[in-house]
Amino acid sequence: MRILIVEDEPTLGQQLKSTLEQNGYAVDLSTDGEDGHFLGSTEDYDAVILDLGLPEIDGLTVLGMWRKEGRKFPVLVLTARDSWSDKVAGLDAGADDYLAKPFQTEELIARLRALIRRASGNTSSELTAGDVRLDTRSGRVTLKGEPVKLTAQEYKLLSYLMHHKGKVVSRTELIEHIYDQDFDRDSNTIEVFVTRIRKKLGAEVITTIRGLGYSLDDPADQPRA
C-alpha cells in the first residue's frame, strides 16, 4: 500500500514515514501544500495523511482541490486545532477521518488500516482467500493456519492483491502502489515476486491474466461446474 504524508513539521513527518515503512507501507513525504497537492494529483495513493496547517497552500484547500479533481483516495486529516469547527470543516471538505495532535502512532496506523480496508470494500482486519489469511494488524500471513514468511515486497504485493480480491490488477498498478516515488521501479521484479509467492502459498493463489495483469480470487467465489 502506498501512502502520501503531507506534513510540514520535519521531525514528525520523518517519524511517521519511518514508522509506516516499518509497517510495510511505501511512503512519499511532502512538506508543503503546493508539492503535496501536485503529488496527490499526479500519483496514485491508497491513502493520504494530510496536515491542515501547511505552508504555501493550507490543507483544507489542498483537500478541496483534490476532491474537485476527482481524486477519491481516503484522507486522514491531522491538525493541532482540536475545535469542533475545524473537524467539521475538514470532513465537509472531503476528509474521511480526523486526528488531533498530539496523537499515538498506534492509533494513526489503526485508523489508516481501517480507511484502506473500507476504500477497498473490506470490513475485517483479516483478509482471506481460500486457505490464505493475511492479518493487516500484525502483518502475519498464514496458509492453512501455518505461518508463512514473506519478504517485505512479497507482503506488499500480496496485501495489495488481497485488498482488491477478485479484480484484475495490472503490473503498472502494482508498481505504483508497492513502491514509493524514489524507488527504482522495475516491472520485471513483479513477476519475480509473484513467482516467489506462488512457491510459498501455492501456484493457484495468483492467476496471470495474459495482457492484463494478475488476479487473486477466493476459490469459494468461483462458479462450480
CSV table of C-alpha atoms in Angstrom, one decimal:
chain,number,residue,atom,x,y,z
A,1,MET,CA,0.0,0.0,0.0
A,2,ARG,CA,1.3,3.4,-1.0
A,3,ILE,CA,0.8,6.4,1.3
A,4,LEU,CA,1.4,10.1,0.9
A,5,ILE,CA,2.2,12.2,4.0
A,6,VAL,CA,1.8,16.0,3.7
A,7,GLU,CA,3.3,17.4,6.9
A,8,ASP,CA,5.4,20.5,7.4
A,9,GLU,CA,6.9,19.5,10.8
A,10,PRO,CA,10.2,17.8,9.7
A,11,THR,CA,10.6,15.6,12.7
A,12,LEU,CA,7.0,14.4,12.8
A,13,GLY,CA,7.0,13.8,9.1
A,14,GLN,CA,10.1,11.7,9.2
A,15,GLN,CA,8.9,9.8,12.2
A,16,LEU,CA,5.6,9.0,10.5
A,17,LYS,CA,7.4,8.0,7.3
A,18,SER,CA,9.8,5.7,9.1
A,19,THR,CA,7.1,4.1,11.2
A,20,LEU,CA,4.8,3.4,8.3
A,21,GLU,CA,7.7,2.0,6.3
A,22,GLN,CA,8.4,-0.4,9.2
A,23,ASN,CA,4.8,-1.4,9.0
A,24,GLY,CA,5.1,-2.4,5.3
A,25,TYR,CA,3.9,0.7,3.5
A,26,ALA,CA,5.6,2.5,0.6
A,27,VAL,CA,5.6,6.2,1.7
A,28,ASP,CA,6.2,9.6,0.0
A,29,LEU,CA,6.7,12.6,2.2
A,30,SER,CA,5.8,16.2,1.2
A,31,THR,CA,6.4,19.3,3.4
A,32,ASP,CA,4.2,21.9,1.9
A,33,GLY,CA,0.7,22.2,0.4
A,34,GLU,CA,1.8,23.0,-3.2
A,35,ASP,CA,4.1,20.0,-3.5
A,36,GLY,CA,1.6,17.8,-1.7
A,37,HIS,CA,-1.2,18.8,-4.0
A,38,PHE,CA,0.9,18.1,-7.0
A,39,LEU,CA,1.8,14.6,-5.8
A,40,GLY,CA,-1.7,13.8,-4.9
A,41,SER,CA,-2.9,15.0,-8.3
A,42,THR,CA,-0.3,13.1,-10.3
A,43,GLU,CA,0.5,9.9,-8.4
A,44,ASP,CA,-1.7,7.0,-7.2
A,45,TYR,CA,-2.0,6.5,-3.5
A,46,ASP,CA,-4.0,4.2,-1.3
A,47,ALA,CA,-4.4,6.8,1.4
A,48,VAL,CA,-3.2,10.3,2.3
A,49,ILE,CA,-2.2,11.7,5.7
A,50,LEU,CA,-2.8,15.5,5.4
A,51,ASP,CA,-1.8,18.2,7.9
A,52,LEU,CA,-4.1,21.2,7.8
A,53,GLY,CA,-1.6,23.9,8.8
A,54,LEU,CA,0.6,23.8,5.7
A,55,PRO,CA,2.8,26.5,4.1
A,56,GLU,CA,2.1,27.6,0.5
A,57,ILE,CA,-1.4,26.1,0.4
A,58,ASP,CA,-3.3,25.1,3.5
A,59,GLY,CA,-4.5,21.6,4.0
A,60,LEU,CA,-8.2,22.3,3.6
A,61,THR,CA,-7.6,24.0,0.2
A,62,VAL,CA,-5.4,21.1,-0.9
A,63,LEU,CA,-8.1,18.6,0.1
A,64,GLY,CA,-10.8,20.6,-1.7
A,65,MET,CA,-8.7,20.8,-4.9
A,66,TRP,CA,-8.2,17.0,-4.9
A,67,ARG,CA,-11.9,16.3,-4.5
A,68,LYS,CA,-12.8,18.7,-7.3
A,69,GLU,CA,-10.2,16.9,-9.5
A,70,GLY,CA,-11.9,13.6,-8.8
A,71,ARG,CA,-9.2,12.2,-6.5
A,72,LYS,CA,-11.0,9.6,-4.4
A,73,PHE,CA,-8.3,8.2,-2.1
A,74,PRO,CA,-9.1,8.2,1.6
A,75,VAL,CA,-7.7,11.2,3.5
A,76,LEU,CA,-6.8,11.2,7.2
A,77,VAL,CA,-6.5,14.8,8.4
A,78,LEU,CA,-4.1,15.9,11.1
A,79,THR,CA,-4.3,19.2,12.9
A,80,ALA,CA,-3.1,20.9,16.1
A,81,ARG,CA,-6.5,22.6,16.2
A,82,ASP,CA,-8.9,20.5,18.2
A,83,SER,CA,-12.1,22.6,17.9
A,84,TRP,CA,-15.3,21.0,16.6
A,85,SER,CA,-15.5,23.6,13.8
A,86,ASP,CA,-12.1,22.5,12.4
A,87,LYS,CA,-13.3,18.9,12.5
A,88,VAL,CA,-16.5,19.8,10.6
A,89,ALA,CA,-14.6,21.9,8.1
A,90,GLY,CA,-12.2,19.0,7.4
A,91,LEU,CA,-14.9,16.4,7.0
A,92,ASP,CA,-17.0,18.8,4.8
A,93,ALA,CA,-14.0,19.4,2.6
A,94,GLY,CA,-13.8,15.6,1.9
A,95,ALA,CA,-11.7,14.1,4.7
A,96,ASP,CA,-12.5,10.6,5.7
A,97,ASP,CA,-11.1,10.7,9.2
A,98,TYR,CA,-9.7,13.2,11.7
A,99,LEU,CA,-6.9,13.0,14.3
A,100,ALA,CA,-5.8,15.8,16.6
A,101,LYS,CA,-2.2,16.4,17.6
A,102,PRO,CA,-0.6,15.1,19.7
A,103,PHE,CA,-1.7,11.5,18.9
A,104,GLN,CA,-0.5,8.0,19.5
A,105,THR,CA,1.2,6.5,16.4
A,106,GLU,CA,-0.6,3.2,17.0
A,107,GLU,CA,-4.0,4.9,16.7
A,108,LEU,CA,-2.9,6.6,13.5
A,109,ILE,CA,-1.9,3.3,11.9
A,110,ALA,CA,-5.1,1.6,13.1
A,111,ARG,CA,-7.2,4.4,11.6
A,112,LEU,CA,-5.1,4.2,8.3
A,113,ARG,CA,-5.7,0.5,8.1
A,114,ALA,CA,-9.4,1.0,8.5
A,115,LEU,CA,-9.6,3.7,5.9
A,116,ILE,CA,-7.7,1.5,3.3
A,117,ARG,CA,-9.9,-1.5,4.1
A,118,ARG,CA,-13.1,0.4,3.7
A,119,ALA,CA,-11.9,2.0,0.5
A,120,SER,CA,-11.3,-1.4,-1.0
A,121,GLY,CA,-14.6,-2.8,0.3
A,122,ASN,CA,-13.2,-4.9,3.2
A,123,THR,CA,-14.6,-4.6,6.8
A,124,SER,CA,-12.4,-7.1,8.7
A,125,SER,CA,-8.7,-6.6,9.6
A,126,GLU,CA,-8.1,-10.2,8.5
A,127,LEU,CA,-8.2,-10.7,4.7
A,128,THR,CA,-8.8,-14.2,3.4
A,129,ALA,CA,-8.6,-16.1,0.1
A,130,GLY,CA,-9.2,-19.8,0.4
A,131,ASP,CA,-6.6,-21.2,2.9
A,132,VAL,CA,-4.6,-17.9,2.8
A,133,ARG,CA,-5.1,-15.4,5.6
A,134,LEU,CA,-3.4,-12.0,6.0
A,135,ASP,CA,-3.8,-10.1,9.2
A,136,THR,CA,-3.3,-6.4,8.4
A,137,ARG,CA,-2.8,-5.6,12.1
A,138,SER,CA,0.2,-7.9,12.7
A,139,GLY,CA,1.4,-8.4,9.1
A,140,ARG,CA,1.1,-12.1,9.7
A,141,VAL,CA,0.4,-14.4,6.7
A,142,THR,CA,-0.8,-18.0,7.2
A,143,LEU,CA,-1.6,-20.9,4.9
A,144,LYS,CA,-4.0,-23.5,6.4
A,145,GLY,CA,-3.2,-22.0,9.8
A,146,GLU,CA,0.6,-22.3,9.4
A,147,PRO,CA,2.7,-19.1,9.3
A,148,VAL,CA,4.4,-18.2,6.0
A,149,LYS,CA,7.4,-15.9,5.9
A,150,LEU,CA,7.3,-13.3,3.2
A,151,THR,CA,9.8,-10.6,2.3
A,152,ALA,CA,8.7,-7.0,2.6
A,153,GLN,CA,8.0,-6.6,-1.1
A,154,GLU,CA,6.2,-10.0,-1.3
A,155,TYR,CA,4.0,-9.0,1.5
A,156,LYS,CA,3.2,-5.6,-0.1
A,157,LEU,CA,2.3,-7.3,-3.4
A,158,LEU,CA,0.1,-10.0,-1.7
A,159,SER,CA,-1.6,-7.4,0.5
A,160,TYR,CA,-2.5,-5.2,-2.4
A,161,LEU,CA,-4.0,-8.1,-4.3
A,162,MET,CA,-5.9,-9.3,-1.3
A,163,HIS,CA,-7.3,-5.9,-0.7
A,164,HIS,CA,-8.5,-6.0,-4.3
A,165,LYS,CA,-9.6,-9.6,-4.4
A,166,GLY,CA,-11.5,-10.6,-7.5
A,167,LYS,CA,-10.2,-7.7,-9.6
A,168,VAL,CA,-7.6,-7.8,-12.3
A,169,VAL,CA,-4.6,-5.6,-11.3
A,170,SER,CA,-2.2,-4.5,-13.9
A,171,ARG,CA,1.6,-4.7,-13.5
A,172,THR,CA,1.7,-0.9,-13.7
A,173,GLU,CA,-0.8,-0.5,-10.9
A,174,LEU,CA,1.2,-2.9,-8.7
A,175,ILE,CA,4.4,-1.0,-9.3
A,176,GLU,CA,2.7,2.3,-8.5
A,177,HIS,CA,1.2,1.0,-5.2
A,178,ILE,CA,4.0,-1.1,-3.7
A,179,TYR,CA,7.0,1.3,-4.4
A,180,ASP,CA,7.5,4.8,-3.2
A,181,GLN,CA,8.3,7.7,-5.6
A,182,ASP,CA,12.1,7.4,-5.1
A,183,PHE,CA,12.3,3.7,-5.7
A,184,ASP,CA,14.0,2.4,-8.9
A,185,ARG,CA,10.9,0.7,-10.3
A,186,ASP,CA,11.5,-2.3,-12.5
A,187,SER,CA,8.4,-4.0,-13.8
A,188,ASN,CA,10.3,-7.3,-14.2
A,189,THR,CA,10.5,-7.7,-10.4
A,190,ILE,CA,6.8,-8.0,-10.1
A,191,GLU,CA,6.9,-11.4,-11.9
A,192,VAL,CA,9.7,-12.4,-9.7
A,193,PHE,CA,7.7,-11.6,-6.5
A,194,VAL,CA,4.6,-13.4,-8.0
A,195,THR,CA,6.7,-16.5,-8.6
A,196,ARG,CA,8.0,-16.5,-5.1
A,197,ILE,CA,4.6,-16.0,-3.6
A,198,ARG,CA,3.2,-18.9,-5.6
A,199,LYS,CA,6.1,-21.2,-4.4
A,200,LYS,CA,5.2,-20.3,-0.8
A,201,LEU,CA,1.4,-20.2,-1.0
A,202,GLY,CA,0.6,-22.4,-4.0
A,203,ALA,CA,0.6,-21.9,-7.7
A,204,GLU,CA,-3.1,-21.3,-7.9
A,205,VAL,CA,-3.2,-18.4,-5.4
A,206,ILE,CA,-2.4,-15.7,-8.0
A,207,THR,CA,-3.7,-16.0,-11.6
A,208,THR,CA,-1.9,-14.4,-14.5
A,209,ILE,CA,-4.4,-12.7,-16.9
A,210,ARG,CA,-2.4,-12.5,-20.1
A,211,GLY,CA,-2.0,-9.0,-21.4
A,212,LEU,CA,-3.9,-7.5,-18.4
A,213,GLY,CA,-2.2,-8.4,-15.2
A,214,TYR,CA,-2.9,-10.5,-12.1
A,215,SER,CA,-5.9,-11.6,-10.1
A,216,LEU,CA,-6.2,-13.1,-6.7
A,217,ASP,CA,-9.6,-14.9,-6.2
A,218,ASP,CA,-11.2,-16.8,-3.4
A,219,PRO,CA,-11.9,-20.4,-4.5
A,220,ALA,CA,-15.3,-20.2,-2.7
A,221,ASP,CA,-16.3,-17.4,-5.0
A,222,GLN,CA,-15.6,-19.4,-8.2
A,223,PRO,CA,-18.6,-20.8,-10.1
A,224,ARG,CA,-18.9,-24.6,-9.8
A,225,ALA,CA,-19.0,-26.7,-12.9
